[in-house]
């Protein structure tokens, strides 16, 4: 994700000048929020995977046997509690 205008001057593959149109404090807030979103997303993904582990294991077993499932089969597998 990019925020604000950023100009870079490249010399021999290295940045020698960078100009931002926002403060360092704003950059820190952006970094903090981005980190928070990522952390919350990871936590939510883990929660969903752990909550539905039985369904994922069943789907994996079926896919190992058949290699593919159609939407109807998938929906039926996901209904299993």
GROMACS .gro file of C-alpha atoms in nm:
model
   81
    1UNK     CA    1   0.000   0.000   0.000
    2UNK     CA    2   0.136   0.339  -0.094
    3UNK     CA    3   0.036   0.660   0.078
    4UNK     CA    4   0.112   1.008  -0.052
    5UNK     CA    5   0.345   1.112  -0.330
    6UNK     CA    6   0.691   0.968  -0.325
    7UNK     CA    7   0.971   1.075  -0.552
    8UNK     CA    8   1.293   0.884  -0.568
    9UNK     CA    9   1.607   0.969  -0.755
   10UNK     CA   10   1.807   0.662  -0.846
   11UNK     CA   11   2.181   0.667  -0.901
   12UNK     CA   12   2.359   0.342  -0.977
   13UNK     CA   13   2.068   0.148  -0.830
   14UNK     CA   14   2.062   0.329  -0.497
   15UNK     CA   15   1.822   0.583  -0.358
   16UNK     CA   16   1.999   0.912  -0.294
   17UNK     CA   17   1.693   1.127  -0.232
   18UNK     CA   18   1.339   1.058  -0.117
   19UNK     CA   19   1.065   1.314  -0.074
   20UNK     CA   20   0.731   1.245   0.101
   21UNK     CA   21   0.435   1.478   0.132
   22UNK     CA   22   0.353   1.361   0.488
   23UNK     CA   23   0.532   1.372   0.821
   24UNK     CA   24   0.731   1.101   0.994
   25UNK     CA   25   0.460   1.088   1.261
   26UNK     CA   26   0.197   1.022   0.993
   27UNK     CA   27   0.423   0.755   0.844
   28UNK     CA   28   0.446   0.588   1.186
   29UNK     CA   29   0.066   0.593   1.224
   30UNK     CA   30   0.028   0.441   0.878
   31UNK     CA   31   0.278   0.167   0.968
   32UNK     CA   32   0.101   0.097   1.298
   33UNK     CA   33  -0.242   0.070   1.136
   34UNK     CA   34  -0.109  -0.145   0.854
   35UNK     CA   35   0.054  -0.377   1.108
   36UNK     CA   36  -0.268  -0.390   1.309
   37UNK     CA   37  -0.474  -0.482   1.000
   38UNK     CA   38  -0.228  -0.755   0.908
   39UNK     CA   39  -0.214  -0.895   1.262
   40UNK     CA   40  -0.594  -0.894   1.294
   41UNK     CA   41  -0.624  -1.064   0.954
   42UNK     CA   42  -0.377  -1.335   1.051
   43UNK     CA   43  -0.555  -1.391   1.383
   44UNK     CA   44  -0.894  -1.413   1.211
   45UNK     CA   45  -0.761  -1.654   0.948
   46UNK     CA   46  -0.616  -1.880   1.219
   47UNK     CA   47  -0.946  -1.869   1.408
   48UNK     CA   48  -1.145  -1.968   1.099
   49UNK     CA   49  -0.903  -2.247   1.008
   50UNK     CA   50  -0.902  -2.388   1.361
   51UNK     CA   51  -1.280  -2.360   1.398
   52UNK     CA   52  -1.340  -2.543   1.072
   53UNK     CA   53  -1.043  -2.780   1.083
   54UNK     CA   54  -1.270  -3.086   1.061
   55UNK     CA   55  -1.421  -2.959   0.736
   56UNK     CA   56  -1.081  -2.875   0.592
   57UNK     CA   57  -0.948  -3.221   0.678
   58UNK     CA   58  -1.252  -3.383   0.516
   59UNK     CA   59  -1.212  -3.168   0.204
   60UNK     CA   60  -0.842  -3.255   0.185
   61UNK     CA   61  -0.923  -3.627   0.212
   62UNK     CA   62  -1.183  -3.608  -0.064
   63UNK     CA   63  -0.949  -3.406  -0.286
   64UNK     CA   64  -0.669  -3.661  -0.235
   65UNK     CA   65  -0.908  -3.931  -0.358
   66UNK     CA   66  -1.086  -3.743  -0.638
   67UNK     CA   67  -0.858  -3.444  -0.714
   68UNK     CA   68  -1.161  -3.220  -0.780
   69UNK     CA   69  -1.500  -3.144  -0.631
   70UNK     CA   70  -1.779  -2.944  -0.785
   71UNK     CA   71  -1.972  -2.668  -0.608
   72UNK     CA   72  -2.251  -2.902  -0.496
   73UNK     CA   73  -2.003  -3.150  -0.344
   74UNK     CA   74  -1.811  -2.866  -0.179
   75UNK     CA   75  -2.127  -2.722  -0.027
   76UNK     CA   76  -2.225  -3.063   0.107
   77UNK     CA   77  -1.881  -3.117   0.260
   78UNK     CA   78  -1.892  -2.777   0.429
   79UNK     CA   79  -2.229  -2.858   0.591
   80UNK     CA   80  -2.072  -3.141   0.790
   81UNK     CA   81  -2.036  -3.045   1.157
   0.00000   0.00000   0.00000
